[in-house]
């Protein structure tokens, strides 16, 4: 970004418009959008490699073009990463042997494909300084339990149902900590799969203040602005969007609390006592695709690496694989998938955007990765402030001798 002058001295297209394939999406204020569907007024998620922060800005430019005959594509497909870009596209990476405070390097994708055994890290999530929402940790937990293992009825009564003893005790503790009056119902009847190993305990909570006993407690009405599941106003699509919007300022810690309950309620819950190690990844089943994609977008801004795929045996279930880490390892010579060159598809088109930071939050096949943007003049137009003098760069010069930028 220190560069303030660029000379375009030869006719070319691929060297300027270094692009993503049409399966690549970008995180926007409207959610995950294919880059070819971006509209005027959309803001996209940019990533700052120096601060690891994600913020939303209007793209400076957006492009769609056919792949040039002489171009190659570079792809990487692993269980946690899916990338397909033009060969000179900018990729942020960090060698695997260096520490986390080492600056991210930038390399053309073709250089990585020419040395596929080289191991390294790719950025997959960022953070931000969210102010937080006015909820305690236990209020966040209660909303998460109602969202996953409960609901809200037509009379505005909320409930949570759970049979696992360790979670039953936790749910009761959370409700008490929130100061909400509740009732319980225990169901010992057999399920369709046979006798229960533990009874199903259903906790019920009224919306309004208690009318009889326990008047010193309250209902859950004070939580309604942040409640996802409901059968009244927030049940509609527009209402649900409003609720999600209120959560956008949740702090990283609050979101970690929410994700812990998501995993407890709808996660794989594998017994790891015999593993000899502690699993760090979550595998959460979500039945609402719009909600699952929103959860993934929140994770990408709060230090969670994620992938979202359809359940192999259920078309109405989506699996969110999440890990509290902002990078993924790639490369190696042990037989795992790594960078490869590909021939473009017939009549293939690619796309890209430019943003001030030079990097954007992308998703391909449900897998989130942070990648560079179009380059060449990008170095000149990126903002820069001299760390010694404090003087900010205010302009740049592009000498376009061949009409490259115009095209």
mmCIF file of N, CA and C in Angstrom, residues 21-136:
data_model
loop_
_atom_site.group_PDB
_atom_site.id
_atom_site.type_symbol
_atom_site.label_atom_id
_atom_site.label_comp_id
_atom_site.label_asym_id
_atom_site.label_seq_id
_atom_site.Cartn_x
_atom_site.Cartn_y
_atom_site.Cartn_z
ATOM 1 N N UNK A 21 -14.060 -17.765 -9.336
ATOM 2 C CA UNK A 21 -14.987 -18.447 -10.240
ATOM 3 C C UNK A 21 -16.435 -18.182 -9.811
ATOM 4 N N UNK A 22 -17.377 -18.663 -10.600
ATOM 5 C CA UNK A 22 -18.779 -18.325 -10.368
ATOM 6 C C UNK A 22 -19.416 -19.121 -9.232
ATOM 7 N N UNK A 23 -18.704 -20.056 -8.657
ATOM 8 C CA UNK A 23 -19.216 -20.746 -7.473
ATOM 9 C C UNK A 23 -18.819 -20.027 -6.182
ATOM 10 N N UNK A 24 -17.974 -19.020 -6.301
ATOM 11 C CA UNK A 24 -17.500 -18.296 -5.121
ATOM 12 C C UNK A 24 -18.496 -17.211 -4.729
ATOM 13 N N UNK A 25 -18.828 -17.160 -3.443
ATOM 14 C CA UNK A 25 -19.720 -16.135 -2.909
ATOM 15 C C UNK A 25 -18.917 -15.167 -2.043
ATOM 16 N N UNK A 26 -19.522 -14.030 -1.750
ATOM 17 C CA UNK A 26 -18.887 -13.029 -0.893
ATOM 18 C C UNK A 26 -19.876 -12.653 0.201
ATOM 19 N N UNK A 27 -19.363 -12.398 1.395
ATOM 20 C CA UNK A 27 -20.219 -11.998 2.508
ATOM 21 C C UNK A 27 -20.602 -10.534 2.337
ATOM 22 N N UNK A 28 -21.897 -10.248 2.383
ATOM 23 C CA UNK A 28 -22.415 -8.896 2.222
ATOM 24 C C UNK A 28 -23.393 -8.590 3.340
ATOM 25 N N UNK A 29 -23.884 -7.359 3.345
ATOM 26 C CA UNK A 29 -24.906 -6.979 4.316
ATOM 27 C C UNK A 29 -26.200 -7.737 4.088
ATOM 28 N N UNK A 30 -26.362 -8.361 2.912
ATOM 29 C CA UNK A 30 -27.547 -9.187 2.623
ATOM 30 C C UNK A 30 -27.278 -10.666 2.847
ATOM 31 N N UNK A 31 -26.108 -10.992 3.363
ATOM 32 C CA UNK A 31 -25.753 -12.387 3.556
ATOM 33 C C UNK A 31 -24.751 -12.834 2.503
ATOM 34 N N UNK A 32 -24.686 -14.135 2.269
ATOM 35 C CA UNK A 32 -23.751 -14.697 1.292
ATOM 36 C C UNK A 32 -24.349 -14.542 -0.104
ATOM 37 N N UNK A 33 -23.655 -13.826 -0.985
ATOM 38 C CA UNK A 33 -24.155 -13.506 -2.312
ATOM 39 C C UNK A 33 -23.111 -13.907 -3.351
ATOM 40 N N UNK A 34 -23.569 -14.529 -4.442
ATOM 41 C CA UNK A 34 -22.657 -14.771 -5.553
ATOM 42 C C UNK A 34 -22.184 -13.424 -6.088
ATOM 43 N N UNK A 35 -20.903 -13.331 -6.371
ATOM 44 C CA UNK A 35 -20.339 -12.053 -6.777
ATOM 45 C C UNK A 35 -20.990 -11.467 -8.009
ATOM 46 N N UNK A 36 -21.507 -12.314 -8.907
ATOM 47 C CA UNK A 36 -22.155 -11.806 -10.111
ATOM 48 C C UNK A 36 -23.515 -11.185 -9.816
ATOM 49 N N UNK A 37 -24.041 -11.387 -8.592
ATOM 50 C CA UNK A 37 -25.359 -10.861 -8.230
ATOM 51 C C UNK A 37 -25.280 -9.618 -7.355
ATOM 52 N N UNK A 38 -24.079 -9.077 -7.162
ATOM 53 C CA UNK A 38 -23.947 -7.858 -6.368
ATOM 54 C C UNK A 38 -24.713 -6.710 -7.006
ATOM 55 N N UNK A 39 -25.322 -5.890 -6.162
ATOM 56 C CA UNK A 39 -26.121 -4.766 -6.636
ATOM 57 C C UNK A 39 -25.546 -3.456 -6.120
ATOM 58 N N UNK A 40 -25.938 -2.359 -6.763
ATOM 59 C CA UNK A 40 -25.554 -1.042 -6.270
ATOM 60 C C UNK A 40 -26.087 -0.869 -4.852
ATOM 61 N N UNK A 41 -25.256 -0.370 -3.963
ATOM 62 C CA UNK A 41 -25.660 -0.172 -2.581
ATOM 63 C C UNK A 41 -25.290 -1.310 -1.659
ATOM 64 N N UNK A 42 -24.932 -2.479 -2.217
ATOM 65 C CA UNK A 42 -24.485 -3.590 -1.372
ATOM 66 C C UNK A 42 -23.170 -3.215 -0.689
ATOM 67 N N UNK A 43 -23.025 -3.640 0.550
ATOM 68 C CA UNK A 43 -21.736 -3.533 1.226
ATOM 69 C C UNK A 43 -21.181 -4.941 1.395
ATOM 70 N N UNK A 44 -19.871 -5.077 1.259
ATOM 71 C CA UNK A 44 -19.222 -6.381 1.320
ATOM 72 C C UNK A 44 -18.255 -6.418 2.496
ATOM 73 N N UNK A 45 -17.951 -7.623 2.944
ATOM 74 C CA UNK A 45 -17.059 -7.800 4.095
ATOM 75 C C UNK A 45 -15.610 -7.779 3.629
ATOM 76 N N UNK A 46 -14.874 -6.778 4.076
ATOM 77 C CA UNK A 46 -13.443 -6.711 3.809
ATOM 78 C C UNK A 46 -12.677 -7.122 5.063
ATOM 79 N N UNK A 47 -11.447 -7.569 4.858
ATOM 80 C CA UNK A 47 -10.607 -8.043 5.963
ATOM 81 C C UNK A 47 -9.303 -7.286 5.948
ATOM 82 N N UNK A 48 -8.884 -6.813 7.118
ATOM 83 C CA UNK A 48 -7.619 -6.100 7.266
ATOM 84 C C UNK A 48 -6.568 -7.081 7.777
ATOM 85 N N UNK A 49 -5.551 -7.335 6.974
ATOM 86 C CA UNK A 49 -4.539 -8.328 7.337
ATOM 87 C C UNK A 49 -3.680 -7.882 8.511
ATOM 88 N N UNK A 50 -3.592 -6.587 8.760
ATOM 89 C CA UNK A 50 -2.773 -6.098 9.874
ATOM 90 C C UNK A 50 -3.469 -6.253 11.222
ATOM 91 N N UNK A 51 -4.785 -6.070 11.237
ATOM 92 C CA UNK A 51 -5.539 -6.099 12.498
ATOM 93 C C UNK A 51 -6.450 -7.310 12.633
ATOM 94 N N UNK A 52 -6.580 -8.109 11.573
ATOM 95 C CA UNK A 52 -7.466 -9.277 11.548
ATOM 96 C C UNK A 52 -8.930 -8.879 11.785
ATOM 97 N N UNK A 53 -9.310 -7.688 11.374
ATOM 98 C CA UNK A 53 -10.674 -7.232 11.576
ATOM 99 C C UNK A 53 -11.475 -7.292 10.276
ATOM 100 N N UNK A 54 -12.764 -7.566 10.436
ATOM 101 C CA UNK A 54 -13.708 -7.599 9.319
ATOM 102 C C UNK A 54 -14.630 -6.392 9.444
ATOM 103 N N UNK A 55 -14.852 -5.694 8.358
ATOM 104 C CA UNK A 55 -15.775 -4.562 8.344
ATOM 105 C C UNK A 55 -16.489 -4.539 6.996
ATOM 106 N N UNK A 56 -17.604 -3.828 6.936
ATOM 107 C CA UNK A 56 -18.405 -3.792 5.712
ATOM 108 C C UNK A 56 -18.247 -2.443 5.020
ATOM 109 N N UNK A 57 -17.973 -2.485 3.716
ATOM 110 C CA UNK A 57 -17.788 -1.275 2.913
ATOM 111 C C UNK A 57 -18.431 -1.490 1.544
ATOM 112 N N UNK A 58 -18.752 -0.392 0.879
ATOM 113 C CA UNK A 58 -19.193 -0.488 -0.509
ATOM 114 C C UNK A 58 -17.979 -0.791 -1.381
ATOM 115 N N UNK A 59 -18.098 -1.741 -2.310
ATOM 116 C CA UNK A 59 -16.950 -2.037 -3.183
ATOM 117 C C UNK A 59 -16.566 -0.808 -3.998
ATOM 118 N N UNK A 60 -15.273 -0.644 -4.187
ATOM 119 C CA UNK A 60 -14.817 0.449 -5.045
ATOM 120 C C UNK A 60 -15.147 0.156 -6.500
ATOM 121 N N UNK A 61 -14.979 -1.098 -6.890
ATOM 122 C CA UNK A 61 -15.318 -1.549 -8.240
ATOM 123 C C UNK A 61 -15.788 -2.996 -8.151
ATOM 124 N N UNK A 62 -16.534 -3.437 -9.125
ATOM 125 C CA UNK A 62 -16.869 -4.855 -9.259
ATOM 126 C C UNK A 62 -16.821 -5.225 -10.745
ATOM 127 N N UNK A 63 -16.366 -6.440 -11.008
ATOM 128 C CA UNK A 63 -16.097 -6.850 -12.380
ATOM 129 C C UNK A 63 -16.661 -8.249 -12.635
ATOM 130 N N UNK A 64 -17.070 -8.477 -13.873
ATOM 131 C CA UNK A 64 -17.358 -9.816 -14.376
ATOM 132 C C UNK A 64 -16.782 -9.878 -15.783
ATOM 133 N N UNK A 65 -16.070 -10.945 -16.098
ATOM 134 C CA UNK A 65 -15.443 -11.043 -17.413
ATOM 135 C C UNK A 65 -15.295 -12.504 -17.815
ATOM 136 N N UNK A 66 -15.132 -12.775 -19.119
ATOM 137 C CA UNK A 66 -14.823 -14.142 -19.549
ATOM 138 C C UNK A 66 -13.361 -14.472 -19.257
ATOM 139 N N UNK A 67 -13.091 -15.729 -19.027
ATOM 140 C CA UNK A 67 -11.707 -16.164 -18.821
ATOM 141 C C UNK A 67 -10.957 -16.080 -20.146
ATOM 142 N N UNK A 68 -9.752 -15.540 -20.104
ATOM 143 C CA UNK A 68 -8.949 -15.428 -21.315
ATOM 144 C C UNK A 68 -8.448 -16.804 -21.748
ATOM 145 N N UNK A 69 -8.271 -17.017 -23.044
ATOM 146 C CA UNK A 69 -7.858 -18.339 -23.544
ATOM 147 C C UNK A 69 -6.542 -18.837 -22.946
ATOM 148 N N UNK A 70 -5.631 -17.915 -22.640
ATOM 149 C CA UNK A 70 -4.317 -18.339 -22.137
ATOM 150 C C UNK A 70 -4.291 -18.525 -20.619
ATOM 151 N N UNK A 71 -5.376 -18.202 -19.953
ATOM 152 C CA UNK A 71 -5.390 -18.297 -18.494
ATOM 153 C C UNK A 71 -5.591 -19.724 -18.010
ATOM 154 N N UNK A 72 -5.073 -19.974 -16.815
ATOM 155 C CA UNK A 72 -5.385 -21.204 -16.083
ATOM 156 C C UNK A 72 -6.113 -20.834 -14.795
ATOM 157 N N UNK A 73 -6.816 -21.794 -14.244
ATOM 158 C CA UNK A 73 -7.429 -21.628 -12.940
ATOM 159 C C UNK A 73 -6.621 -22.426 -11.925
ATOM 160 N N UNK A 74 -6.647 -21.985 -10.674
ATOM 161 C CA UNK A 74 -6.007 -22.708 -9.574
ATOM 162 C C UNK A 74 -7.082 -23.038 -8.557
ATOM 163 N N UNK A 75 -7.098 -24.294 -8.105
ATOM 164 C CA UNK A 75 -8.124 -24.704 -7.143
ATOM 165 C C UNK A 75 -7.497 -25.400 -5.945
ATOM 166 N N UNK A 76 -8.243 -25.378 -4.859
ATOM 167 C CA UNK A 76 -7.870 -26.085 -3.634
ATOM 168 C C UNK A 76 -9.158 -26.576 -2.993
ATOM 169 N N UNK A 77 -9.275 -27.883 -2.829
ATOM 170 C CA UNK A 77 -10.478 -28.454 -2.232
ATOM 171 C C UNK A 77 -10.095 -29.435 -1.139
ATOM 172 N N UNK A 78 -10.349 -29.045 0.112
ATOM 173 C CA UNK A 78 -10.084 -29.885 1.278
ATOM 174 C C UNK A 78 -11.377 -29.976 2.082
ATOM 175 N N UNK A 79 -11.422 -30.783 3.129
ATOM 176 C CA UNK A 79 -12.643 -30.839 3.944
ATOM 177 C C UNK A 79 -13.070 -29.492 4.524
ATOM 178 N N UNK A 80 -12.132 -28.561 4.689
ATOM 179 C CA UNK A 80 -12.471 -27.277 5.312
ATOM 180 C C UNK A 80 -12.296 -26.070 4.401
ATOM 181 N N UNK A 81 -11.752 -26.273 3.202
ATOM 182 C CA UNK A 81 -11.434 -25.156 2.315
ATOM 183 C C UNK A 81 -11.808 -25.482 0.877
ATOM 184 N N UNK A 82 -12.396 -24.516 0.175
ATOM 185 C CA UNK A 82 -12.670 -24.664 -1.262
ATOM 186 C C UNK A 82 -12.381 -23.330 -1.936
ATOM 187 N N UNK A 83 -11.413 -23.338 -2.840
ATOM 188 C CA UNK A 83 -10.993 -22.130 -3.543
ATOM 189 C C UNK A 83 -10.843 -22.460 -5.027
ATOM 190 N N UNK A 84 -11.279 -21.547 -5.880
ATOM 191 C CA UNK A 84 -11.000 -21.659 -7.315
ATOM 192 C C UNK A 84 -10.915 -20.249 -7.877
ATOM 193 N N UNK A 85 -9.721 -19.879 -8.313
ATOM 194 C CA UNK A 85 -9.442 -18.506 -8.753
ATOM 195 C C UNK A 85 -8.582 -18.540 -10.003
ATOM 196 N N UNK A 86 -8.484 -17.395 -10.676
ATOM 197 C CA UNK A 86 -7.558 -17.287 -11.792
ATOM 198 C C UNK A 86 -6.125 -17.396 -11.252
ATOM 199 N N UNK A 87 -5.211 -17.831 -12.110
ATOM 200 C CA UNK A 87 -3.902 -18.266 -11.636
ATOM 201 C C UNK A 87 -3.078 -17.185 -10.944
ATOM 202 N N UNK A 88 -3.295 -15.919 -11.282
ATOM 203 C CA UNK A 88 -2.512 -14.865 -10.655
ATOM 204 C C UNK A 88 -3.249 -14.193 -9.505
ATOM 205 N N UNK A 89 -4.354 -14.759 -9.077
ATOM 206 C CA UNK A 89 -5.112 -14.153 -7.988
ATOM 207 C C UNK A 89 -4.278 -14.137 -6.710
ATOM 208 N N UNK A 90 -4.489 -13.096 -5.904
ATOM 209 C CA UNK A 90 -3.710 -12.894 -4.691
ATOM 210 C C UNK A 90 -4.272 -13.751 -3.559
ATOM 211 N N UNK A 91 -3.398 -14.507 -2.921
ATOM 212 C CA UNK A 91 -3.769 -15.372 -1.807
ATOM 213 C C UNK A 91 -2.954 -14.984 -0.582
ATOM 214 N N UNK A 92 -3.643 -14.727 0.512
ATOM 215 C CA UNK A 92 -2.954 -14.468 1.783
ATOM 216 C C UNK A 92 -2.616 -15.810 2.434
ATOM 217 N N UNK A 93 -1.389 -15.951 2.883
ATOM 218 C CA UNK A 93 -0.996 -17.189 3.554
ATOM 219 C C UNK A 93 0.117 -16.886 4.551
ATOM 220 N N UNK A 94 0.330 -17.813 5.449
ATOM 221 C CA UNK A 94 1.393 -17.704 6.439
ATOM 222 C C UNK A 94 2.075 -19.059 6.539
ATOM 223 N N UNK A 95 3.391 -19.140 6.407
ATOM 224 C CA UNK A 95 4.073 -20.426 6.545
ATOM 225 C C UNK A 95 3.717 -21.092 7.873
ATOM 226 N N UNK A 96 3.638 -22.394 7.866
ATOM 227 C CA UNK A 96 3.141 -23.099 9.038
ATOM 228 C C UNK A 96 4.089 -23.040 10.227
ATOM 229 N N UNK A 97 5.372 -22.814 9.982
ATOM 230 C CA UNK A 97 6.352 -22.857 11.074
ATOM 231 C C UNK A 97 6.468 -21.539 11.820
ATOM 232 N N UNK A 98 5.830 -20.473 11.345
ATOM 233 C CA UNK A 98 6.002 -19.168 11.980
ATOM 234 C C UNK A 98 4.936 -18.948 13.042
ATOM 235 N N UNK A 99 5.128 -17.932 13.871
ATOM 236 C CA UNK A 99 4.194 -17.644 14.956
ATOM 237 C C UNK A 99 3.001 -16.841 14.447
ATOM 238 N N UNK A 100 1.950 -16.794 15.272
ATOM 239 C CA UNK A 100 0.716 -16.122 14.865
ATOM 240 C C UNK A 100 0.864 -14.615 14.717
ATOM 241 N N UNK A 101 1.892 -14.031 15.309
ATOM 242 C CA UNK A 101 2.072 -12.587 15.174
ATOM 243 C C UNK A 101 2.886 -12.213 13.937
ATOM 244 N N UNK A 102 3.257 -13.218 13.139
ATOM 245 C CA UNK A 102 3.971 -12.958 11.890
ATOM 246 C C UNK A 102 3.012 -12.386 10.856
ATOM 247 N N UNK A 103 3.480 -11.400 10.079
ATOM 248 C CA UNK A 103 2.623 -10.788 9.073
ATOM 249 C C UNK A 103 2.196 -11.820 8.029
ATOM 250 N N UNK A 104 0.964 -11.649 7.534
ATOM 251 C CA UNK A 104 0.492 -12.496 6.446
ATOM 252 C C UNK A 104 1.248 -12.148 5.170
ATOM 253 N N UNK A 105 1.602 -13.160 4.403
ATOM 254 C CA UNK A 105 2.247 -12.941 3.117
ATOM 255 C C UNK A 105 1.189 -13.013 2.014
ATOM 256 N N UNK A 106 1.533 -12.466 0.864
ATOM 257 C CA UNK A 106 0.631 -12.483 -0.278
ATOM 258 C C UNK A 106 1.357 -13.126 -1.452
ATOM 259 N N UNK A 107 0.702 -14.087 -2.076
ATOM 260 C CA UNK A 107 1.336 -14.812 -3.176
ATOM 261 C C UNK A 107 0.313 -15.045 -4.283
ATOM 262 N N UNK A 108 0.737 -15.014 -5.550
ATOM 263 C CA UNK A 108 -0.167 -15.441 -6.623
ATOM 264 C C UNK A 108 -0.531 -16.910 -6.432
ATOM 265 N N UNK A 109 -1.740 -17.259 -6.747
ATOM 266 C CA UNK A 109 -2.193 -18.646 -6.572
ATOM 267 C C UNK A 109 -1.318 -19.620 -7.356
ATOM 268 N N UNK A 110 -0.813 -19.185 -8.518
ATOM 269 C CA UNK A 110 0.012 -20.091 -9.325
ATOM 270 C C UNK A 110 1.310 -20.457 -8.613
ATOM 271 N N UNK A 111 1.883 -19.535 -7.830
ATOM 272 C CA UNK A 111 3.103 -19.857 -7.091
ATOM 273 C C UNK A 111 2.845 -20.949 -6.060
ATOM 274 N N UNK A 112 1.683 -20.907 -5.418
ATOM 275 C CA UNK A 112 1.339 -21.944 -4.447
ATOM 276 C C UNK A 112 1.089 -23.280 -5.154
ATOM 277 N N UNK A 113 0.478 -23.236 -6.337
ATOM 278 C CA UNK A 113 0.210 -24.476 -7.073
ATOM 279 C C UNK A 113 1.485 -25.104 -7.610
ATOM 280 N N UNK A 114 2.498 -24.289 -7.863
ATOM 281 C CA UNK A 114 3.763 -24.824 -8.360
ATOM 282 C C UNK A 114 4.582 -25.481 -7.246
ATOM 283 N N UNK A 115 4.217 -25.196 -5.983
ATOM 284 C CA UNK A 115 4.880 -25.826 -4.841
ATOM 285 C C UNK A 115 3.811 -26.388 -3.901
ATOM 286 N N UNK A 116 3.043 -27.360 -4.368
ATOM 287 C CA UNK A 116 1.889 -27.839 -3.594
ATOM 288 C C UNK A 116 2.249 -28.494 -2.269
ATOM 289 N N UNK A 117 3.511 -28.941 -2.120
ATOM 290 C CA UNK A 117 3.897 -29.596 -0.865
ATOM 291 C C UNK A 117 4.170 -28.588 0.253
ATOM 292 N N UNK A 118 4.267 -27.306 -0.096
ATOM 293 C CA UNK A 118 4.549 -26.294 0.912
ATOM 294 C C UNK A 118 3.341 -26.150 1.840
ATOM 295 N N UNK A 119 3.566 -26.280 3.126
ATOM 296 C CA UNK A 119 2.472 -26.182 4.087
ATOM 297 C C UNK A 119 2.330 -24.758 4.598
ATOM 298 N N UNK A 120 1.128 -24.401 4.961
ATOM 299 C CA UNK A 120 0.897 -23.056 5.464
ATOM 300 C C UNK A 120 -0.509 -22.896 5.999
ATOM 301 N N UNK A 121 -0.815 -21.670 6.398
ATOM 302 C CA UNK A 121 -2.127 -21.329 6.924
ATOM 303 C C UNK A 121 -2.819 -20.335 6.002
ATOM 304 N N UNK A 122 -4.133 -20.473 5.862
ATOM 305 C CA UNK A 122 -4.943 -19.486 5.168
ATOM 306 C C UNK A 122 -5.883 -18.829 6.177
ATOM 307 N N UNK A 123 -6.117 -17.523 6.082
ATOM 308 C CA UNK A 123 -7.072 -16.886 6.991
ATOM 309 C C UNK A 123 -8.504 -17.287 6.644
ATOM 310 N N UNK A 124 -9.295 -17.613 7.646
ATOM 311 C CA UNK A 124 -10.663 -18.077 7.406
ATOM 312 C C UNK A 124 -11.710 -17.338 8.235
ATOM 313 N N UNK A 125 -11.284 -16.427 9.085
ATOM 314 C CA UNK A 125 -12.223 -15.644 9.892
ATOM 315 C C UNK A 125 -11.498 -14.433 10.438
ATOM 316 N N UNK A 126 -12.266 -13.422 10.809
ATOM 317 C CA UNK A 126 -11.701 -12.242 11.425
ATOM 318 C C UNK A 126 -12.458 -11.893 12.692
ATOM 319 N N UNK A 127 -12.195 -10.729 13.212
ATOM 320 C CA UNK A 127 -12.872 -10.270 14.422
ATOM 321 C C UNK A 127 -13.264 -8.804 14.233
ATOM 322 N N UNK A 128 -13.898 -8.251 15.250
ATOM 323 C CA UNK A 128 -14.214 -6.835 15.254
ATOM 324 C C UNK A 128 -14.492 -6.415 16.684
ATOM 325 N N UNK A 129 -14.550 -5.122 16.920
ATOM 326 C CA UNK A 129 -14.811 -4.616 18.276
ATOM 327 C C UNK A 129 -16.304 -4.350 18.451
ATOM 328 N N UNK A 130 -17.078 -5.422 18.531
ATOM 329 C CA UNK A 130 -18.511 -5.283 18.734
ATOM 330 C C UNK A 130 -18.781 -4.844 20.175
ATOM 331 N N UNK A 131 -19.726 -3.944 20.344
ATOM 332 C CA UNK A 131 -20.001 -3.387 21.665
ATOM 333 C C UNK A 131 -20.781 -4.348 22.560
ATOM 334 N N UNK A 132 -21.437 -5.336 21.966
ATOM 335 C CA UNK A 132 -22.243 -6.257 22.754
ATOM 336 C C UNK A 132 -23.695 -5.822 22.816
ATOM 337 N N UNK A 133 -24.565 -6.749 23.147
ATOM 338 C CA UNK A 133 -25.989 -6.472 23.292
ATOM 339 C C UNK A 133 -26.347 -6.570 24.774
ATOM 340 N N UNK A 134 -27.420 -5.901 25.218
ATOM 341 C CA UNK A 134 -27.725 -5.823 26.655
ATOM 342 C C UNK A 134 -28.342 -7.100 27.210
ATOM 343 N N UNK A 135 -27.576 -8.181 27.164
ATOM 344 C CA UNK A 135 -28.002 -9.472 27.699
ATOM 345 C C UNK A 135 -26.875 -10.051 28.542
ATOM 346 N N UNK A 136 -27.242 -10.701 29.638
ATOM 347 C CA UNK A 136 -26.243 -11.430 30.420
ATOM 348 C C UNK A 136 -25.902 -12.731 29.705
#
